[in-house]
Amino acid sequence: MESKFKRSYRFAFRTSLLITMFVTLLVGVFLYRLMTPPWWAIPGIFICTYLFSFVVIQFRVQRFIYRRVKKIYDDLTLLESANLSQGAITTDMRTLTQEIDKFARDKKIEIETLKVREKYRKEFLGNVSHELKTPLFTVQGYIETLLDGADKDSKLRRKYLERASKGVERLGYIIKDLDMITKLEVGDLSLKTEVFDIVELVKNVFEMLEMKASKKKITLTFDMEYPNPVYVKADRERIQQVLVNLAVNSIKYGRVKGTTEVSIENLIKNKVIVRVTDNGEGISEEHLPRLFERFYRVDKSGSRKEGGSGLGLSIVKHIIEAHDEKIYVESEFDVGSEFSFTLEKAKTPKNTTINKGNEKVESPS
């Protein structure tokens, strides 16, 4: 490495001054005891001693210390320290120490980050393997049973084929959801922003999930009447997916004869917040920080019985963040959960009839 050398004179200056003061004092005392020296003797000794000391010490700094400092810089440059490879090399120990300390702190943070990522990578690969092998082995088992002779029984054949089909369907969900998350992360999935009524969209979601909710006698409802539309600006299809995922989770982990309630409130001038609240089993506090991770499950055993890809909440988070919005979760174990997210409000389209009244949310004019 060809480095520019920035000389530091501080060490030579201070050391030479100390040596000169000592030598001048010693020689001065000695001369005054033997004879009376001329007036210029002491200043001359001071100047000559100082210049000689400075030249010798500075030379040693360049030849001795500099070579070692340069070796340190070269070693750090091999570690790809961009900050240290820029600018001139200095023999100032304080400056070098500060740079080394900063380098060490940065590397420590980098190592800790890599450890966290490595832990996440191992957990992620383990979860993917588990999620994929469960339906895969199920499909494989039924097909092998049919190949071993069970296909001769028409009722048994249909039963096993239907179960194998469900396993394939589950694999398809996982792969489709993983593909969507990947596209959201790298920005390949473009959003089709439009103005739409979020109240109408929630009603559509309720209609879609009415049969699923009725199996557990769960009521899908608003917190109040919304006679006026609430217009937002977002990707309608993706926001519908967010609402479906949150509502499905609410139903999946909700109590029998429970409720899933949606509310829409003004947050600030140009924002609304949509809340999906249930009175289900709730989530313990220790699980909340990791709730939106891929394949993370609060109930490691029971949750898989409900099906799904295990990626629903992760997809929700990525879609909301792709809109540059925020998503929040509040939950208390055995009490219920509330998921909420913000959206940008939009102006009311022209030729739209709005009912007047004192409502919780007013359509923007």
CSV table of C-alpha atoms in Angstrom, one decimal:
chain,number,residue,atom,x,y,z
A,1,MET,CA,0.0,0.0,0.0
A,2,GLU,CA,1.4,3.4,-1.0
A,3,SER,CA,0.3,5.7,1.7
A,4,LYS,CA,0.8,9.5,2.1
A,5,PHE,CA,2.7,10.2,5.3
A,6,LYS,CA,1.5,13.0,7.6
A,7,ARG,CA,4.3,13.9,10.0
A,8,SER,CA,3.4,14.5,13.6
A,9,TYR,CA,5.9,16.8,15.5
A,10,ARG,CA,4.2,16.8,18.9
A,11,PHE,CA,6.2,13.9,20.3
A,12,ALA,CA,9.5,15.2,19.1
A,13,PHE,CA,8.8,18.7,20.3
A,14,ARG,CA,7.8,17.8,23.8
A,15,THR,CA,10.5,15.2,24.3
A,16,SER,CA,13.2,17.5,22.9
A,17,LEU,CA,12.0,20.2,25.2
A,18,LEU,CA,12.3,18.0,28.3
A,19,ILE,CA,15.8,16.7,27.3
A,20,THR,CA,17.0,20.3,26.6
A,21,MET,CA,15.7,21.7,29.9
A,22,PHE,CA,17.4,18.9,31.8
A,23,VAL,CA,20.7,19.1,29.9
A,24,THR,CA,20.8,22.9,30.0
A,25,LEU,CA,20.2,22.9,33.8
A,26,LEU,CA,22.8,20.2,34.4
A,27,VAL,CA,25.5,21.9,32.2
A,28,GLY,CA,24.6,25.4,33.6
A,29,VAL,CA,25.1,24.3,37.2
A,30,PHE,CA,28.4,22.5,36.3
A,31,LEU,CA,29.8,25.6,34.4
A,32,TYR,CA,28.8,28.0,37.2
A,33,ARG,CA,30.7,25.9,39.7
A,34,LEU,CA,33.9,25.8,37.7
A,35,MET,CA,33.8,29.3,36.2
A,36,THR,CA,31.7,32.2,35.1
A,37,PRO,CA,30.5,31.3,31.6
A,38,PRO,CA,29.7,34.1,29.0
A,39,TRP,CA,26.1,35.3,28.7
A,40,TRP,CA,25.5,33.5,25.4
A,41,ALA,CA,26.6,30.0,26.7
A,42,ILE,CA,23.4,28.9,28.4
A,43,PRO,CA,21.1,30.0,25.5
A,44,GLY,CA,23.5,28.5,23.0
A,45,ILE,CA,23.6,25.2,24.9
A,46,PHE,CA,19.7,25.3,25.1
A,47,ILE,CA,19.3,25.9,21.3
A,48,CYS,CA,21.9,23.4,20.2
A,49,THR,CA,20.6,20.7,22.5
A,50,TYR,CA,17.1,21.3,21.5
A,51,LEU,CA,17.8,21.2,17.7
A,52,PHE,CA,20.0,18.1,18.0
A,53,SER,CA,17.4,16.3,20.2
A,54,PHE,CA,14.5,17.3,17.9
A,55,VAL,CA,16.3,16.1,14.7
A,56,VAL,CA,17.3,12.8,16.3
A,57,ILE,CA,13.9,12.1,17.8
A,58,GLN,CA,12.0,13.1,14.8
A,59,PHE,CA,14.2,11.0,12.6
A,60,ARG,CA,13.5,8.0,14.9
A,61,VAL,CA,9.8,8.7,14.7
A,62,GLN,CA,9.9,8.6,11.0
A,63,ARG,CA,12.1,5.5,10.7
A,64,PHE,CA,11.1,3.5,13.8
A,65,ILE,CA,7.5,4.4,14.9
A,66,TYR,CA,6.2,5.2,11.4
A,67,ARG,CA,7.1,1.8,10.1
A,68,ARG,CA,5.1,0.2,12.9
A,69,VAL,CA,2.2,2.6,12.5
A,70,LYS,CA,2.2,1.9,8.8
A,71,LYS,CA,2.0,-1.8,9.5
A,72,ILE,CA,-1.0,-1.2,11.7
A,73,TYR,CA,-2.7,0.8,8.9
A,74,ASP,CA,-1.9,-1.9,6.3
A,75,ASP,CA,-3.3,-4.6,8.5
A,76,LEU,CA,-6.5,-2.6,9.1
A,77,THR,CA,-6.8,-1.9,5.4
A,78,LEU,CA,-6.7,-5.6,4.7
A,79,LEU,CA,-9.8,-5.8,7.0
A,80,GLU,CA,-11.5,-3.4,4.6
A,81,SER,CA,-11.6,-0.4,7.0
A,82,ALA,CA,-12.6,2.3,4.5
A,83,ASN,CA,-12.3,5.1,7.1
A,84,LEU,CA,-8.7,4.2,7.9
A,85,SER,CA,-7.5,3.8,4.4
A,86,GLN,CA,-8.5,7.4,3.5
A,87,GLY,CA,-6.2,10.3,4.1
A,88,ALA,CA,-2.6,10.5,5.2
A,89,ILE,CA,-1.0,8.2,7.8
A,90,THR,CA,-0.2,10.0,11.0
A,91,THR,CA,2.3,9.1,13.8
A,92,ASP,CA,0.2,10.9,16.3
A,93,MET,CA,-0.5,8.2,18.9
A,94,ARG,CA,-3.7,9.9,20.2
A,95,THR,CA,-5.2,10.1,16.7
A,96,LEU,CA,-4.2,6.6,15.9
A,97,THR,CA,-5.7,5.3,19.2
A,98,GLN,CA,-9.0,7.1,18.5
A,99,GLU,CA,-9.2,5.6,15.0
A,100,ILE,CA,-8.4,2.1,16.3
A,101,ASP,CA,-11.0,2.5,19.0
A,102,LYS,CA,-13.6,3.6,16.5
A,103,PHE,CA,-12.6,0.8,14.2
A,104,ALA,CA,-13.0,-1.8,17.0
A,105,ARG,CA,-16.4,-0.4,18.0
A,106,ASP,CA,-17.7,-0.6,14.4
A,107,LYS,CA,-16.4,-4.1,14.0
A,108,LYS,CA,-18.0,-5.2,17.3
A,109,ILE,CA,-21.3,-3.8,16.2
A,110,GLU,CA,-20.9,-5.5,12.8
A,111,ILE,CA,-20.0,-8.9,14.4
A,112,GLU,CA,-23.0,-8.7,16.7
A,113,THR,CA,-25.3,-7.9,13.8
A,114,LEU,CA,-23.9,-10.9,11.9
A,115,LYS,CA,-24.5,-13.1,14.8
A,116,VAL,CA,-28.1,-12.0,15.0
A,117,ARG,CA,-28.5,-12.5,11.3
A,118,GLU,CA,-26.9,-15.9,11.5
A,119,LYS,CA,-29.3,-16.9,14.3
A,120,TYR,CA,-32.2,-15.6,12.3
A,121,ARG,CA,-31.0,-17.5,9.2
A,122,LYS,CA,-30.7,-20.8,11.0
A,123,GLU,CA,-34.2,-20.3,12.6
A,124,PHE,CA,-35.6,-19.3,9.2
A,125,LEU,CA,-34.2,-22.3,7.4
A,126,GLY,CA,-35.4,-24.6,10.1
A,127,ASN,CA,-38.9,-23.2,10.0
A,128,VAL,CA,-39.0,-23.4,6.1
A,129,SER,CA,-37.8,-27.0,6.3
A,130,HIS,CA,-40.5,-27.8,8.9
A,131,GLU,CA,-43.3,-26.0,7.1
A,132,LEU,CA,-42.4,-27.7,3.7
A,133,LYS,CA,-41.8,-31.2,4.9
A,134,THR,CA,-45.1,-31.5,6.8
A,135,PRO,CA,-47.4,-31.3,3.8
A,136,LEU,CA,-44.8,-32.9,1.6
A,137,PHE,CA,-44.5,-36.0,3.7
A,138,THR,CA,-48.3,-36.1,4.0
A,139,VAL,CA,-48.7,-36.1,0.2
A,140,GLN,CA,-46.0,-38.6,-0.2
A,141,GLY,CA,-47.6,-40.9,2.4
A,142,TYR,CA,-51.0,-40.9,0.8
A,143,ILE,CA,-49.5,-41.5,-2.7
A,144,GLU,CA,-47.4,-44.4,-1.5
A,145,THR,CA,-50.4,-45.9,0.1
A,146,LEU,CA,-52.3,-45.7,-3.1
A,147,LEU,CA,-49.4,-47.2,-5.1
A,148,ASP,CA,-49.3,-50.1,-2.6
A,149,GLY,CA,-52.8,-51.1,-3.6
A,150,ALA,CA,-55.2,-48.8,-1.9
A,151,ASP,CA,-56.2,-47.3,-5.2
A,152,LYS,CA,-58.4,-50.4,-5.9
A,153,ASP,CA,-60.9,-49.1,-3.3
A,154,SER,CA,-62.7,-46.2,-4.9
A,155,LYS,CA,-63.9,-44.6,-1.7
A,156,LEU,CA,-60.4,-44.9,-0.1
A,157,ARG,CA,-58.8,-43.7,-3.3
A,158,ARG,CA,-60.9,-40.5,-3.4
A,159,LYS,CA,-60.3,-39.9,0.3
A,160,TYR,CA,-56.6,-40.1,0.0
A,161,LEU,CA,-56.4,-38.1,-3.2
A,162,GLU,CA,-58.4,-35.3,-1.5
A,163,ARG,CA,-56.0,-35.3,1.5
A,164,ALA,CA,-53.0,-35.3,-0.8
A,165,SER,CA,-54.6,-32.4,-2.7
A,166,LYS,CA,-54.9,-30.4,0.5
A,167,GLY,CA,-51.2,-31.0,1.2
A,168,VAL,CA,-50.3,-29.8,-2.3
A,169,GLU,CA,-52.5,-26.8,-1.8
A,170,ARG,CA,-50.7,-25.9,1.4
A,171,LEU,CA,-47.3,-26.2,-0.3
A,172,GLY,CA,-48.7,-23.8,-3.0
A,173,TYR,CA,-49.7,-21.3,-0.3
A,174,ILE,CA,-46.3,-21.4,1.3
A,175,ILE,CA,-44.4,-20.9,-2.0
A,176,LYS,CA,-46.8,-18.2,-3.2
A,177,ASP,CA,-46.5,-16.3,0.1
A,178,LEU,CA,-42.7,-16.6,0.1
A,179,ASP,CA,-42.5,-15.3,-3.4
A,180,MET,CA,-44.7,-12.3,-2.5
A,181,ILE,CA,-42.6,-11.5,0.6
A,182,THR,CA,-39.4,-11.7,-1.5
A,183,LYS,CA,-40.8,-9.3,-4.1
A,184,LEU,CA,-42.0,-6.9,-1.4
A,185,GLU,CA,-38.6,-6.9,0.2
A,186,VAL,CA,-36.6,-6.2,-3.0
A,187,GLY,CA,-39.2,-3.8,-4.4
A,188,ASP,CA,-40.3,-5.9,-7.4
A,189,LEU,CA,-43.9,-6.0,-6.4
A,190,SER,CA,-45.4,-2.6,-7.6
A,191,LEU,CA,-48.4,-1.1,-5.9
A,192,LYS,CA,-51.4,0.0,-7.9
A,193,THR,CA,-52.4,3.0,-5.9
A,194,GLU,CA,-56.1,4.1,-6.2
A,195,VAL,CA,-58.8,5.9,-4.2
A,196,PHE,CA,-61.4,3.6,-2.7
A,197,ASP,CA,-63.8,3.3,0.2
A,198,ILE,CA,-62.2,1.4,3.1
A,199,VAL,CA,-65.6,0.8,4.7
A,200,GLU,CA,-66.9,-1.0,1.6
A,201,LEU,CA,-63.7,-3.0,1.4
A,202,VAL,CA,-64.1,-4.2,5.0
A,203,LYS,CA,-67.7,-5.2,4.3
A,204,ASN,CA,-66.5,-7.3,1.3
A,205,VAL,CA,-63.9,-9.0,3.5
A,206,PHE,CA,-66.7,-9.8,6.1
A,207,GLU,CA,-68.8,-11.4,3.3
A,208,MET,CA,-65.8,-13.4,2.1
A,209,LEU,CA,-65.1,-14.8,5.6
A,210,GLU,CA,-68.7,-15.2,6.7
A,211,MET,CA,-68.7,-19.0,6.3
A,212,LYS,CA,-65.4,-19.4,8.0
A,213,ALA,CA,-66.5,-17.3,11.0
A,214,SER,CA,-69.8,-19.1,11.3
A,215,LYS,CA,-68.1,-22.4,12.0
A,216,LYS,CA,-66.9,-21.0,15.3
A,217,LYS,CA,-69.9,-18.8,15.7
A,218,ILE,CA,-67.7,-15.7,15.6
A,219,THR,CA,-69.4,-12.4,14.8
A,220,LEU,CA,-67.7,-10.1,12.2
A,221,THR,CA,-68.8,-6.5,12.9
A,222,PHE,CA,-67.9,-2.8,12.9
A,223,ASP,CA,-67.6,-0.9,16.1
A,224,MET,CA,-70.3,1.5,15.0
A,225,GLU,CA,-72.4,2.4,11.9
A,226,TYR,CA,-70.5,3.9,9.0
A,227,PRO,CA,-73.1,5.6,6.8
A,228,ASN,CA,-70.5,7.7,5.0
A,229,PRO,CA,-67.7,6.3,3.0
A,230,VAL,CA,-64.1,6.7,4.2
A,231,TYR,CA,-61.8,7.2,1.2
A,232,VAL,CA,-58.2,6.2,1.4
A,233,LYS,CA,-55.3,6.1,-1.2
A,234,ALA,CA,-53.6,2.7,-1.4
A,235,ASP,CA,-53.4,-0.5,-3.4
A,236,ARG,CA,-56.9,-1.9,-2.9
A,237,GLU,CA,-56.0,-5.5,-3.6
A,238,ARG,CA,-53.1,-5.5,-1.2
A,239,ILE,CA,-55.1,-3.8,1.6
A,240,GLN,CA,-57.8,-6.3,1.1
A,241,GLN,CA,-55.2,-9.0,1.6
A,242,VAL,CA,-54.1,-7.3,4.8
A,243,LEU,CA,-57.6,-7.2,6.1
A,244,VAL,CA,-58.2,-10.8,5.1
A,245,ASN,CA,-55.0,-12.0,6.8
A,246,LEU,CA,-55.8,-10.1,10.0
A,247,ALA,CA,-59.4,-11.3,10.1
A,248,VAL,CA,-58.5,-14.9,9.4
A,249,ASN,CA,-56.0,-14.8,12.2
A,250,SER,CA,-58.7,-13.3,14.5
A,251,ILE,CA,-61.1,-16.1,13.6
A,252,LYS,CA,-58.4,-18.8,13.8
A,253,TYR,CA,-57.4,-17.9,17.3
A,254,GLY,CA,-60.7,-16.5,18.4
A,255,ARG,CA,-63.1,-17.9,21.0
A,256,VAL,CA,-66.2,-19.7,20.1
A,257,LYS,CA,-69.1,-17.2,20.0
A,258,GLY,CA,-66.5,-14.4,20.1
A,259,THR,CA,-66.3,-11.2,18.0
A,260,THR,CA,-64.0,-9.7,15.4
A,261,GLU,CA,-64.5,-6.0,15.4
A,262,VAL,CA,-63.2,-3.4,12.9
A,263,SER,CA,-63.0,0.3,13.6
A,264,ILE,CA,-61.8,3.2,11.4
A,265,GLU,CA,-60.7,6.4,13.0
A,266,ASN,CA,-59.2,9.7,12.1
A,267,LEU,CA,-55.6,9.7,13.3
A,268,ILE,CA,-54.2,13.0,12.0
A,269,LYS,CA,-55.3,15.4,9.2
A,270,ASN,CA,-54.3,13.1,6.4
A,271,LYS,CA,-54.3,9.7,8.0
A,272,VAL,CA,-56.8,7.1,9.2
A,273,ILE,CA,-56.1,4.1,11.4
A,274,VAL,CA,-57.9,0.8,10.9
A,275,ARG,CA,-58.2,-1.5,13.9
A,276,VAL,CA,-59.0,-5.2,13.9
A,277,THR,CA,-59.9,-6.3,17.5
A,278,ASP,CA,-60.9,-9.6,18.9
A,279,ASN,CA,-61.6,-11.2,22.2
A,280,GLY,CA,-59.7,-14.4,21.5
A,281,GLU,CA,-56.9,-16.2,23.3
A,282,GLY,CA,-54.5,-13.2,23.1
A,283,ILE,CA,-50.7,-13.2,22.8
A,284,SER,CA,-48.1,-13.2,25.6
A,285,GLU,CA,-45.9,-10.1,25.8
A,286,GLU,CA,-42.7,-12.1,25.1
A,287,HIS,CA,-44.0,-13.1,21.7
A,288,LEU,CA,-44.9,-9.6,20.4
A,289,PRO,CA,-41.4,-8.5,19.2
A,290,ARG,CA,-41.2,-11.5,16.9
A,291,LEU,CA,-44.8,-11.7,15.8
A,292,PHE,CA,-44.2,-10.4,12.3
A,293,GLU,CA,-41.3,-12.7,11.5
A,294,ARG,CA,-41.6,-15.3,8.8
A,295,PHE,CA,-43.0,-18.6,10.1
A,296,TYR,CA,-42.9,-17.5,13.7
A,297,ARG,CA,-45.7,-19.1,15.6
A,298,VAL,CA,-46.9,-18.4,19.1
A,299,ASP,CA,-48.4,-21.8,19.6
A,300,LYS,CA,-45.8,-24.2,18.1
A,301,SER,CA,-48.2,-27.2,18.2
A,302,GLY,CA,-51.8,-26.1,17.9
A,303,SER,CA,-51.4,-23.4,15.3
A,304,ARG,CA,-50.4,-25.8,12.5
A,305,LYS,CA,-53.7,-27.6,12.9
A,306,GLU,CA,-55.4,-24.5,11.6
A,307,GLY,CA,-53.4,-24.6,8.4
A,308,GLY,CA,-52.1,-21.5,6.6
A,309,SER,CA,-48.6,-20.8,5.4
A,310,GLY,CA,-47.3,-19.2,8.6
A,311,LEU,CA,-46.5,-16.1,6.6
A,312,GLY,CA,-49.7,-14.1,7.0
A,313,LEU,CA,-48.5,-11.5,9.5
A,314,SER,CA,-45.2,-11.1,7.8
A,315,ILE,CA,-47.0,-10.4,4.5
A,316,VAL,CA,-49.2,-7.9,6.3
A,317,LYS,CA,-46.2,-6.0,7.7
A,318,HIS,CA,-44.4,-5.9,4.3
A,319,ILE,CA,-47.5,-4.7,2.5
A,320,ILE,CA,-48.1,-1.9,5.0
A,321,GLU,CA,-44.5,-0.9,5.0
A,322,ALA,CA,-44.5,-0.9,1.2
A,323,HIS,CA,-47.2,1.9,1.5
A,324,ASP,CA,-44.8,3.8,3.9
A,325,GLU,CA,-47.3,3.2,6.7
A,326,LYS,CA,-47.1,1.7,10.2
A,327,ILE,CA,-48.6,-1.4,11.7
A,328,TYR,CA,-49.1,-1.9,15.5
A,329,VAL,CA,-50.1,-4.8,17.7
A,330,GLU,CA,-51.5,-4.8,21.3
A,331,SER,CA,-52.4,-8.0,23.0
A,332,GLU,CA,-53.0,-9.4,26.4
A,333,PHE,CA,-53.0,-13.2,27.0
A,334,ASP,CA,-56.4,-14.7,27.5
A,335,VAL,CA,-58.1,-11.3,26.9
A,336,GLY,CA,-57.7,-10.5,23.1
A,337,SER,CA,-55.6,-8.8,20.5
A,338,GLU,CA,-55.7,-5.6,18.4
A,339,PHE,CA,-53.9,-5.1,15.2
A,340,SER,CA,-54.0,-1.7,13.7
A,341,PHE,CA,-52.4,0.0,10.6
A,342,THR,CA,-52.5,3.5,9.2
A,343,LEU,CA,-53.5,4.6,5.7
A,344,GLU,CA,-53.4,7.9,3.8
A,345,LYS,CA,-56.8,9.6,3.5
A,346,ALA,CA,-58.0,10.7,0.1
A,347,LYS,CA,-60.3,13.4,-1.0
A,348,THR,CA,-63.9,12.5,-1.7
A,349,PRO,CA,-64.4,11.7,-5.4
A,350,LYS,CA,-66.8,14.1,-7.2
A,351,ASN,CA,-70.4,13.3,-7.6
A,352,THR,CA,-70.4,11.2,-4.4
A,353,THR,CA,-73.4,11.4,-2.1
A,354,ILE,CA,-72.4,11.6,1.6
A,355,ASN,CA,-74.9,11.4,4.5
A,356,LYS,CA,-74.5,14.2,7.1
A,357,GLY,CA,-74.3,13.4,10.7
A,358,ASN,CA,-72.0,13.3,13.8
A,359,GLU,CA,-70.0,10.2,13.1
A,360,LYS,CA,-66.8,8.9,14.5
A,361,VAL,CA,-65.1,9.2,11.0
A,362,GLU,CA,-66.1,11.8,8.5
A,363,SER,CA,-65.4,11.3,4.8
A,364,PRO,CA,-62.9,14.0,3.6
A,365,SER,CA,-64.3,16.7,1.5
